[in-house]
Amino acid sequence: MNAKFRRIIGNALANGRLLTVFLAVSAPIGSAAASPRVTSHEVIQAIKRGVSYLLAQRQGKQYWETGIRAGIFNDPAQESGVYGAETALVTESLLTVQGTLALPELNIFKQPMRGAIKFLSTIRGHTTYQAAFQAGVFTLLPKRPEYRIVLKADEQFLLHSLHRNGAYSYAWYPHGPQKFPDTSANWDNSNSQYGVLGMWACAHDGLAVPALYWRLTERHWRVSQHADGTWGYFGFAGRPSAPSAGRAATFTPAGLASLFIDDEFLNARRVGLRAKPNPTIVSALHWMSRNFNARETDEYAMYANERAGLASGLKYFGTHDWYRDYAYTLVHNQNADGSWPGDFWGSSPVIDTAYALLILDRGLNPVFMNKLQYTRHFYGSWNARQRDVANVTSWISNNTESDLNWQVVNINSPVSGWLDSPILYISGNRPPVFSPAEIQKLRDYVNAGGMVFCNCNGSSESFRNAMLKLGQEVVKKRYEFHTLQSNSPLFQMQPWFHFYFPVQGLSNGVRELWLVSTMDLGRVWQARFYSQKRCWEFPLNLYLYATDKGYLGNRLQSLSIEKTKRSVKRTLSMGELRYAGNWNPEPGAWPRMALLARRDFHTQLRVQSVAIGKLHAATMGLLHLTGTGEVSFSEHQVAALHTYIAAGGMVFADAAGGKPAFTDSIIRLVAALYPGTALQPLPTTCSIYTGKIPGGRPALKVQYRHQGTAGIKKTKPSLLGIKKAGRWVLIYSADDITSGLLGTNTWGIKRYAPKSAQALARNIIVYAAAHHK
């Protein structure tokens, strides 16, 4: 078989038409267009309604073949390529949802899913659609022998029904296809895209697909592209010089997604320091950037666009956040019965709904890592290895049994979009140049809780030095780089596998902010050198570190908080106390809390830094004090604090990261402020716990982070305080609250989980506002 395949591809390449048009290799992006607002809750509810609709539409309690009675082999619908494909598409969409939402009604060992899987197990490929969708189903199931037999049959069908020119058609093969049918004048790009997609599923599930298959299909998409970068539907002789606008909008993303799939396998070992531009991809990206329809309602076309977005990693097409735009459209276009309307050829409510579920669910998956595009060109130095982050994300997804995405974010795009992921990846082999505005964006991302990981391609010393310098600029030289020790959690997150290699880190005393590796991990990821285990376990540890050994929120559960114009019921000015030390390790914490205060409890919280000699209780009702190490105050400073409190001010302090050294300092400060008076636990009846105060919420039951609480079922808060003249004048938490205000779940922080930290901070804010005169 391989020898025949080799002869075919050799002749095809020798006689094929080559693109000779010079293309500028760039995929620029300007300021992102504002996407309509849609929430994670809205999307999940829409998915659940869609699931209910599909389950109600099944026939015979096991399949979805509209108007067809299963088991009648000579039904004309079989010849049209429909039989089995509809059930496979619906089943794939439901299994995809089950992988993320774990709905009990979609349990594969119970009806109706058990019946659908059994039905599909009896069918063998006769058409491209049926084999491709069926492959998508059986790659989502456990690797049982009976399922592997079906998947292997689909793989063989897709392999042997491929035309000699690398395309597929509606040809029906009731007895199995002839090998490499010679129907070069009769093909279409609908079958062709799904053929590649089905084979991609087989390859990702471990089946061996000949490299020559990818060469044939890549050639098809390359030579069939029109001069303007588009693809159409028809492959018959005499096709128009360019497709209609509607066909281009549908099949250009299909061609682009297919080429990215081909590239994944053809260029896996291309690990050089300079990218080799693919003019076909570049031309298609340019067209997509200019012509992406953010208001598309055709689910078939939307699914093609989503696959192009996920395959390329691009968060934006042009200035459009494609997922948010599509999620909004689908949520608001859903029918009352849970179905979606469709307007493409061959559509039906069942098919449209299955596509809608695939779009909503797969795009919603958490984003493990951002890849920063810091040059104009798509094939610039930032992207020398186009599949590095894609491959490591796939590996982590498989090893954590969690569906994950990755994405490309442009240096010119809003930082709010970067916050879809807690990790930003920067790679290259030459020192990049960042403007002051771009450095500020990196600073904003880090301050908002993000972590930057820099990979030196080719172990480039010049890139390493540039990243060390850039990291220092981002933190305004407040912290120094250090070499991570072998006992760092980033090398020991998994108790069964410890390892080490040199990594430079920049920490704020609470968490790692900026990491630089001179070991070229990107090369290993690109080439999928799985034997180099530590190169794969390190990014897995980054994932565990960023999630507190938990899970990431989905794409729409961003850390970014939008400004709101909600009414204001109370106003409070709060100072962050400056002192000679690490007084503000998380600069983004309180600004984010101020946005939450306005949005969630109608409070205008004005935050500013203040020196201890500038305290005025009349204009500043709350003072926050935090740190990560020892701090001491002079008698003059202690007196200034005492005067501030006596005049009506309130002090709230916490140990950032839960560092014990800072707690010792606070105990000494309290002894100096109020000799003979010790911090006392707040009673459970205190309004800071009960939330029984205007704007408050119950906080008697809290959640703690994972580290340090293994085996401890602690659910009560443990604030300490000093009470004078009937009011709490000083509140202290030895457990971190500051970092929790960022919403991040970083490992190593003790102890309040973000939602609990925010609830306690909320009650402290409204308590201070209520008692401030």
Coordinates of N, CA and C in Angstrom, one line a residue, residues 305-495:
N305 N -15.6 27.6 10.8 CA -14.8 28.8 11.3 C -14.2 28.4 12.7
E306 N -15.0 27.7 13.5 CA -14.5 27.3 14.8 C -13.3 26.4 14.7
R307 N -13.4 25.4 13.8 CA -12.3 24.5 13.6 C -11.0 25.2 13.1
A308 N -11.2 26.2 12.3 CA -10.1 27.0 11.9 C -9.5 27.8 13.1
G309 N -10.4 28.3 13.9 CA -9.9 29.1 15.1 C -9.2 28.2 16.1
L310 N -9.7 27.0 16.3 CA -9.1 26.1 17.3 C -7.8 25.5 16.7
A311 N -7.8 25.2 15.4 CA -6.6 24.6 14.8 C -5.4 25.6 14.8
S312 N -5.7 26.8 14.5 CA -4.7 27.9 14.4 C -4.4 28.4 15.7
G313 N -5.3 28.3 16.7 CA -5.1 28.9 18.0 C -5.5 30.4 18.0
L314 N -5.9 31.0 16.9 CA -6.2 32.4 16.8 C -7.4 32.7 17.6
K315 N -7.3 33.6 18.6 CA -8.4 34.1 19.3 C -9.3 35.0 18.5
Y316 N -8.6 35.8 17.6 CA -9.3 36.7 16.7 C -9.2 36.4 15.3
F317 N -10.2 36.6 14.5 CA -10.1 36.7 13.1 C -10.3 38.2 12.7
G318 N -9.3 38.8 12.2 CA -9.4 40.3 12.1 C -9.4 40.9 13.5
T319 N -10.5 41.6 13.8 CA -10.7 42.2 15.1 C -11.8 41.5 15.9
H320 N -12.2 40.4 15.4 CA -13.4 39.7 16.0 C -12.9 38.5 16.9
D321 N -13.4 38.5 18.1 CA -13.3 37.4 19.0 C -14.3 36.4 18.5
W322 N -13.9 35.4 17.7 CA -14.9 34.6 17.0 C -15.7 33.8 18.0
Y323 N -15.2 33.3 19.1 CA -16.0 32.4 20.0 C -17.1 33.3 20.6
R324 N -16.7 34.4 21.2 CA -17.7 35.2 21.9 C -18.8 35.7 20.9
D325 N -18.4 36.0 19.7 CA -19.5 36.4 18.7 C -20.4 35.2 18.4
Y326 N -19.9 34.1 18.2 CA -20.7 32.9 17.8 C -21.5 32.5 19.0
A327 N -20.9 32.5 20.2 CA -21.7 32.1 21.4 C -22.9 33.0 21.6
Y328 N -22.7 34.3 21.4 CA -23.8 35.2 21.6 C -24.9 34.9 20.5
T329 N -24.5 34.7 19.3 CA -25.5 34.4 18.2 C -26.3 33.2 18.5
L330 N -25.6 32.1 18.9 CA -26.3 30.8 19.2 C -27.2 30.9 20.4
V331 N -26.7 31.5 21.4 CA -27.6 31.7 22.6 C -28.8 32.4 22.3
H332 N -28.7 33.4 21.5 CA -29.9 34.3 21.2 C -30.8 33.8 20.1
N333 N -30.2 32.8 19.3 CA -31.0 32.3 18.2 C -31.7 31.0 18.5
Q334 N -31.4 30.4 19.7 CA -32.0 29.1 20.0 C -33.5 29.2 20.1
N335 N -34.2 28.2 19.6 CA -35.6 28.1 19.6 C -36.1 27.7 21.0
A336 N -37.3 27.9 21.3 CA -37.9 27.7 22.6 C -37.8 26.2 23.0
D337 N -37.8 25.3 22.0 CA -37.8 23.9 22.3 C -36.3 23.4 22.4
G338 N -35.3 24.3 22.3 CA -33.9 23.9 22.5 C -33.2 23.6 21.2
S339 N -33.9 23.7 20.1 CA -33.2 23.4 18.8 C -32.7 24.7 18.2
W340 N -32.0 24.6 17.1 CA -31.5 25.8 16.4 C -32.0 25.7 15.0
P341 N -32.3 26.9 14.4 CA -32.7 26.9 13.0 C -31.4 26.9 12.1
G342 N -31.5 26.4 10.9 CA -30.4 26.4 10.0 C -30.9 26.7 8.6
D343 N -29.9 27.2 7.8 CA -30.3 27.7 6.5 C -29.3 27.1 5.5
F344 N -28.6 26.1 5.8 CA -27.7 25.5 4.8 C -28.3 24.3 4.1
W345 N -27.8 23.9 3.0 CA -28.4 22.8 2.2 C -28.3 21.5 3.1
G346 N -29.4 20.8 3.2 CA -29.4 19.6 3.9 C -29.6 19.7 5.4
S347 N -29.9 20.9 5.8 CA -30.0 21.2 7.3 C -31.3 20.7 7.8
S348 N -31.4 20.4 9.1 CA -32.6 20.1 9.8 C -32.4 20.5 11.2
P349 N -33.5 20.7 12.0 CA -33.3 21.1 13.4 C -32.3 20.1 14.2
V350 N -32.4 18.8 13.9 CA -31.5 17.9 14.6 C -30.0 18.2 14.2
I351 N -29.7 18.3 12.9 CA -28.4 18.5 12.4 C -27.9 19.8 12.9
D352 N -28.7 20.9 12.8 CA -28.3 22.2 13.2 C -28.0 22.2 14.7
T353 N -28.8 21.6 15.5 CA -28.6 21.5 16.9 C -27.3 20.8 17.3
A354 N -27.0 19.7 16.6 CA -25.7 19.0 16.8 C -24.5 19.9 16.5
Y355 N -24.6 20.6 15.4 CA -23.5 21.5 15.1 C -23.3 22.6 16.2
A356 N -24.5 23.1 16.6 CA -24.4 24.2 17.6 C -23.8 23.8 18.9
L357 N -24.1 22.5 19.3 CA -23.5 22.0 20.5 C -22.0 21.8 20.4
L358 N -21.6 21.4 19.2 CA -20.1 21.2 19.0 C -19.4 22.6 19.1
I359 N -20.0 23.6 18.5 CA -19.4 24.9 18.5 C -19.4 25.5 19.9
L360 N -20.5 25.4 20.6 CA -20.6 26.0 21.9 C -19.7 25.3 22.9
D361 N -19.7 24.0 22.9 CA -19.0 23.2 23.9 C -17.4 23.2 23.7
R362 N -17.0 22.9 22.4 CA -15.6 22.9 22.2 C -14.9 24.2 22.4
G363 N -15.5 25.3 21.9 CA -14.9 26.6 22.1 C -14.9 27.1 23.5
L364 N -15.8 26.5 24.3 CA -15.9 26.9 25.7 C -14.8 26.3 26.6
N365 N -14.2 25.3 26.1 CA -13.2 24.6 26.9 C -12.1 25.6 27.5
P366 N -11.6 25.3 28.7 CA -10.6 26.2 29.3 C -9.4 26.4 28.4
V367 N -8.8 27.5 28.5 CA -7.6 27.9 27.7 C -6.4 27.6 28.6
F368 N -5.6 26.6 28.3 CA -4.4 26.3 29.1 C -3.3 27.4 29.0
M369 N -3.0 27.8 27.8 CA -1.9 28.6 27.6 C -2.1 29.6 26.4
N370 N -1.7 30.9 26.6 CA -1.7 31.8 25.5 C -0.3 31.8 24.9
K371 N -0.3 32.0 23.6 CA 1.0 32.1 22.9 C 1.0 33.5 22.3
L372 N 2.0 34.3 22.7 CA 2.1 35.7 22.4 C 2.6 36.0 21.0
Q373 N 1.8 36.6 20.1 CA 2.3 37.1 18.8 C 2.8 38.5 19.0
Y374 N 4.1 38.6 18.9 CA 4.7 40.0 19.2 C 5.3 40.6 17.9
T375 N 5.1 39.9 16.8 CA 5.5 40.5 15.5 C 4.3 40.5 14.6
R376 N 4.4 41.3 13.5 CA 3.3 41.4 12.6 C 3.0 40.1 11.9
H377 N 4.0 39.3 11.5 CA 3.9 38.2 10.7 C 3.4 36.9 11.4
F378 N 2.5 36.2 10.8 CA 2.1 34.9 11.4 C 3.2 33.9 11.6
Y379 N 4.1 34.0 10.6 CA 5.3 33.1 10.6 C 6.5 33.8 11.1
G380 N 6.3 34.7 12.0 CA 7.4 35.5 12.6 C 8.2 34.6 13.6
S381 N 9.2 35.2 14.2 CA 10.1 34.5 15.2 C 9.3 34.0 16.4
W382 N 8.2 34.6 16.7 CA 7.3 34.1 17.8 C 6.7 32.8 17.5
N383 N 6.6 32.4 16.2 CA 5.9 31.2 15.8 C 6.8 30.3 14.9
A384 N 8.0 30.2 15.3 CA 8.9 29.3 14.5 C 8.5 27.9 14.5
R385 N 7.9 27.5 15.7 CA 7.3 26.2 15.8 C 5.8 26.3 15.9
Q386 N 5.0 26.1 14.9 CA 3.6 26.5 14.9 C 2.8 25.5 15.8
R387 N 3.3 24.3 16.1 CA 2.5 23.3 16.8 C 3.0 23.1 18.2
D388 N 4.0 23.9 18.7 CA 4.6 23.7 20.0 C 3.5 23.7 21.1
V389 N 2.8 24.8 21.2 CA 1.8 24.9 22.3 C 0.6 24.0 22.0
A390 N 0.2 23.9 20.8 CA -0.9 23.0 20.4 C -0.6 21.6 20.9
N391 N 0.6 21.1 20.7 CA 1.0 19.7 21.0 C 1.0 19.5 22.5
V392 N 1.6 20.5 23.2 CA 1.7 20.3 24.7 C 0.3 20.4 25.3
T393 N -0.5 21.3 24.8 CA -1.9 21.4 25.3 C -2.6 20.1 25.1
S394 N -2.5 19.4 23.9 CA -3.1 18.2 23.7 C -2.6 17.1 24.6
W395 N -1.3 17.1 24.9 CA -0.7 16.1 25.8 C -1.2 16.3 27.2
I396 N -1.3 17.5 27.7 CA -1.8 17.8 29.0 C -3.3 17.4 29.1
S397 N -4.0 17.8 28.1 CA -5.5 17.4 28.1 C -5.7 15.9 28.2
N398 N -4.9 15.1 27.5 CA -5.0 13.7 27.6 C -4.6 13.2 28.9
N399 N -3.5 13.7 29.5 CA -3.0 13.2 30.8 C -3.8 13.7 32.0
T400 N -4.6 14.7 31.8 CA -5.4 15.2 33.0 C -6.9 14.8 32.7
E401 N -7.2 14.2 31.6 CA -8.5 13.9 31.2 C -9.5 15.1 31.3
S402 N -9.0 16.2 30.8 CA -9.8 17.4 30.8 C -9.6 18.0 29.4
D403 N -10.6 18.5 28.8 CA -10.6 19.1 27.5 C -10.1 20.5 27.6
L404 N -8.9 20.8 26.9 CA -8.3 22.1 27.0 C -8.1 22.7 25.6
N405 N -8.1 24.0 25.5 CA -7.7 24.7 24.3 C -6.5 25.5 24.6
W406 N -5.9 26.1 23.5 CA -4.8 27.0 23.6 C -5.2 28.2 22.7
Q407 N -4.5 29.3 22.8 CA -4.8 30.4 21.8 C -3.7 31.3 21.6
V408 N -3.7 32.0 20.5 CA -2.7 33.0 20.1 C -3.3 34.3 20.5
V409 N -2.6 35.1 21.2 CA -3.0 36.5 21.5 C -2.0 37.5 21.0
N410 N -2.5 38.5 20.3 CA -1.6 39.5 19.7 C -1.2 40.6 20.7
I411 N 0.0 41.1 20.6 CA 0.5 42.1 21.5 C -0.4 43.3 21.4
N412 N -1.1 43.5 20.3 CA -2.0 44.7 20.1 C -3.4 44.5 20.6
S413 N -3.7 43.2 21.0 CA -5.1 42.9 21.5 C -5.2 43.3 23.0
P414 N -6.4 43.4 23.5 CA -6.6 43.8 24.9 C -6.1 42.8 25.9
V415 N -5.6 43.2 27.0 CA -5.1 42.3 28.0 C -6.3 41.5 28.6
S416 N -7.5 42.0 28.5 CA -8.6 41.3 29.0 C -8.7 39.9 28.3
G417 N -8.4 39.9 27.0 CA -8.4 38.6 26.3 C -7.3 37.7 26.7
W418 N -6.2 38.2 27.1 CA -5.1 37.4 27.6 C -5.5 36.6 28.8
L419 N -6.4 37.2 29.6 CA -6.7 36.6 30.9 C -7.7 35.4 30.8
D420 N -7.9 35.0 29.5 CA -8.6 33.7 29.3 C -7.7 32.6 29.9
S421 N -6.4 32.8 30.0 CA -5.5 31.8 30.5 C -4.6 32.4 31.5
P422 N -4.1 31.6 32.5 CA -3.2 32.1 33.5 C -1.8 32.0 33.1
I423 N -1.5 31.5 31.9 CA -0.1 31.4 31.4 C 0.1 32.0 30.1
L424 N 1.1 32.8 29.9 CA 1.5 33.5 28.6 C 2.8 33.0 28.2
Y425 N 2.9 32.4 27.0 CA 4.1 31.8 26.5 C 4.7 32.7 25.5
I426 N 6.0 33.0 25.7 CA 6.8 33.9 24.8 C 8.0 33.0 24.3
S427 N 8.1 32.9 23.0 CA 9.3 32.1 22.5 C 10.0 32.9 21.4
G428 N 11.2 32.5 21.1 CA 12.0 33.2 20.1 C 13.5 32.9 20.2
N429 N 14.3 33.3 19.3 CA 15.7 33.1 19.4 C 16.5 34.4 19.2
R430 N 15.7 35.5 18.9 CA 16.4 36.8 18.8 C 15.6 37.8 19.7
P431 N 16.4 38.8 20.3 CA 15.8 39.7 21.2 C 14.6 40.5 20.5
P432 N 13.4 40.4 21.0 CA 12.3 41.2 20.5 C 12.4 42.6 21.0
V433 N 11.7 43.5 20.4 CA 11.6 44.9 20.8 C 10.2 45.2 21.2
F434 N 10.0 45.6 22.5 CA 8.7 46.0 22.9 C 8.7 47.4 23.3
S435 N 7.6 48.1 22.9 CA 7.4 49.5 23.2 C 7.0 49.7 24.6
P436 N 7.1 50.9 25.2 CA 6.7 51.1 26.6 C 5.2 50.7 26.8
A437 N 4.3 50.9 25.8 CA 2.9 50.6 25.9 C 2.8 49.1 25.9
E438 N 3.6 48.3 25.2 CA 3.5 46.9 25.1 C 4.1 46.3 26.4
I439 N 5.1 46.9 27.0 CA 5.6 46.5 28.3 C 4.5 46.7 29.4
Q440 N 3.8 47.8 29.3 CA 2.7 48.0 30.2 C 1.7 46.9 30.1
K441 N 1.4 46.5 28.9 CA 0.4 45.4 28.8 C 0.9 44.1 29.5
L442 N 2.2 43.8 29.3 CA 2.7 42.6 30.0 C 2.6 42.8 31.5
R443 N 2.9 44.0 31.9 CA 2.8 44.3 33.4 C 1.4 44.2 33.9
D444 N 0.4 44.7 33.1 CA -1.0 44.5 33.5 C -1.4 43.1 33.6
Y445 N -0.9 42.3 32.6 CA -1.2 40.8 32.7 C -0.7 40.2 33.9
V446 N 0.6 40.4 34.2 CA 1.2 39.9 35.4 C 0.5 40.4 36.7
N447 N 0.2 41.7 36.7 CA -0.5 42.2 37.9 C -1.9 41.7 38.1
A448 N -2.5 41.2 37.0 CA -3.8 40.7 37.1 C -3.8 39.2 37.5
G449 N -2.6 38.6 37.8 CA -2.5 37.3 38.2 C -1.9 36.3 37.2
G450 N -1.5 36.8 36.0 CA -0.9 36.0 35.0 C 0.5 35.6 35.3
M451 N 1.0 34.5 34.7 CA 2.4 34.1 34.8 C 2.9 34.0 33.4
V452 N 4.1 34.5 33.1 CA 4.8 34.4 31.8 C 5.9 33.4 31.8
F453 N 5.8 32.5 30.8 CA 6.9 31.5 30.6 C 7.6 31.8 29.3
C454 N 8.9 32.0 29.3 CA 9.7 32.3 28.2 C 10.6 31.1 27.8
N455 N 10.4 30.7 26.5 CA 11.2 29.6 26.0 C 12.3 30.1 25.0
C456 N 13.5 29.8 25.3 CA 14.6 30.3 24.4 C 14.9 29.2 23.3
N457 N 14.3 29.5 22.1 CA 14.5 28.6 21.0 C 16.0 28.4 20.7
G458 N 16.4 27.2 20.5 CA 17.8 27.0 20.2 C 18.7 27.3 21.4
S459 N 18.1 27.4 22.6 CA 18.8 27.8 23.8 C 19.6 29.1 23.6
S460 N 18.9 30.0 22.9 CA 19.5 31.3 22.5 C 19.9 32.1 23.8
E461 N 21.1 32.5 23.9 CA 21.6 33.3 25.0 C 21.1 34.7 24.9
S462 N 21.0 35.3 23.7 CA 20.6 36.6 23.5 C 19.1 36.8 23.8
F463 N 18.3 35.8 23.4 CA 16.9 35.8 23.8 C 16.7 35.7 25.3
R464 N 17.5 34.8 25.9 CA 17.4 34.7 27.4 C 17.7 36.0 28.1
N465 N 18.8 36.7 27.7 CA 19.1 37.9 28.3 C 18.0 39.0 28.1
A466 N 17.4 39.0 26.9 CA 16.3 39.9 26.6 C 15.1 39.6 27.5
M467 N 14.8 38.4 27.7 CA 13.7 38.0 28.6 C 13.9 38.3 30.0
L468 N 15.1 38.2 30.5 CA 15.5 38.5 31.8 C 15.3 40.0 32.0
K469 N 15.8 40.8 31.1 CA 15.7 42.2 31.1 C 14.2 42.7 31.1
L470 N 13.5 42.0 30.2 CA 12.1 42.4 30.0 C 11.3 42.1 31.3
G471 N 11.6 41.0 31.9 CA 10.9 40.7 33.2 C 11.2 41.7 34.3
Q472 N 12.4 42.2 34.3 CA 12.8 43.2 35.3 C 12.0 44.5 35.0
E473 N 11.9 44.8 33.7 CA 11.1 46.0 33.4 C 9.7 45.9 33.8
V474 N 9.1 44.7 33.6 CA 7.7 44.5 33.9 C 7.4 44.7 35.4
V475 N 8.3 44.3 36.2 CA 8.1 44.4 37.7 C 8.8 45.7 38.2
K476 N 9.2 46.5 37.3 CA 9.8 47.8 37.7 C 11.0 47.6 38.6
K477 N 11.8 46.5 38.4 CA 13.0 46.2 39.2 C 12.7 46.0 40.7
R478 N 11.5 45.7 41.0 CA 11.2 45.5 42.5 C 11.7 44.2 43.0
Y479 N 11.9 43.2 42.1 CA 12.3 41.9 42.5 C 13.5 41.4 41.6
E480 N 14.3 40.5 42.1 CA 15.4 40.0 41.4 C 15.2 38.5 40.9
F481 N 15.8 38.2 39.8 CA 15.7 36.8 39.3 C 16.4 35.9 40.2
H482 N 15.9 34.7 40.3 CA 16.6 33.6 41.1 C 16.5 32.3 40.3
T483 N 17.4 31.5 40.6 CA 17.4 30.1 39.9 C 16.5 29.2 40.8
L484 N 15.5 28.7 40.1 CA 14.6 27.8 40.9 C 15.4 26.6 41.4
Q485 N 15.2 26.3 42.6 CA 15.9 25.1 43.3 C 15.1 23.8 43.0
S486 N 15.8 22.7 43.2 CA 15.2 21.4 42.8 C 14.0 21.1 43.7
N487 N 13.8 21.8 44.8 CA 12.6 21.5 45.6 C 11.5 22.5 45.3
S488 N 11.7 23.3 44.3 CA 10.6 24.2 43.9 C 9.4 23.4 43.5
P489 N 8.2 23.8 43.8 CA 6.9 23.1 43.5 C 6.8 22.9 42.0
L490 N 7.5 23.7 41.2 CA 7.4 23.5 39.7 C 8.1 22.3 39.2
F491 N 8.9 21.7 40.1 CA 9.6 20.4 39.8 C 9.1 19.3 40.6
Q492 N 8.2 19.6 41.6 CA 7.7 18.6 42.5 C 6.2 18.5 42.7
M493 N 5.5 19.1 41.8 CA 4.0 19.1 42.0 C 3.4 17.7 42.0
Q494 N 4.1 16.8 41.3 CA 3.6 15.4 41.2 C 4.5 14.6 42.1
P495 N 4.0 14.0 43.2 CA 4.9 13.3 44.1 C 5.6 12.1 43.5

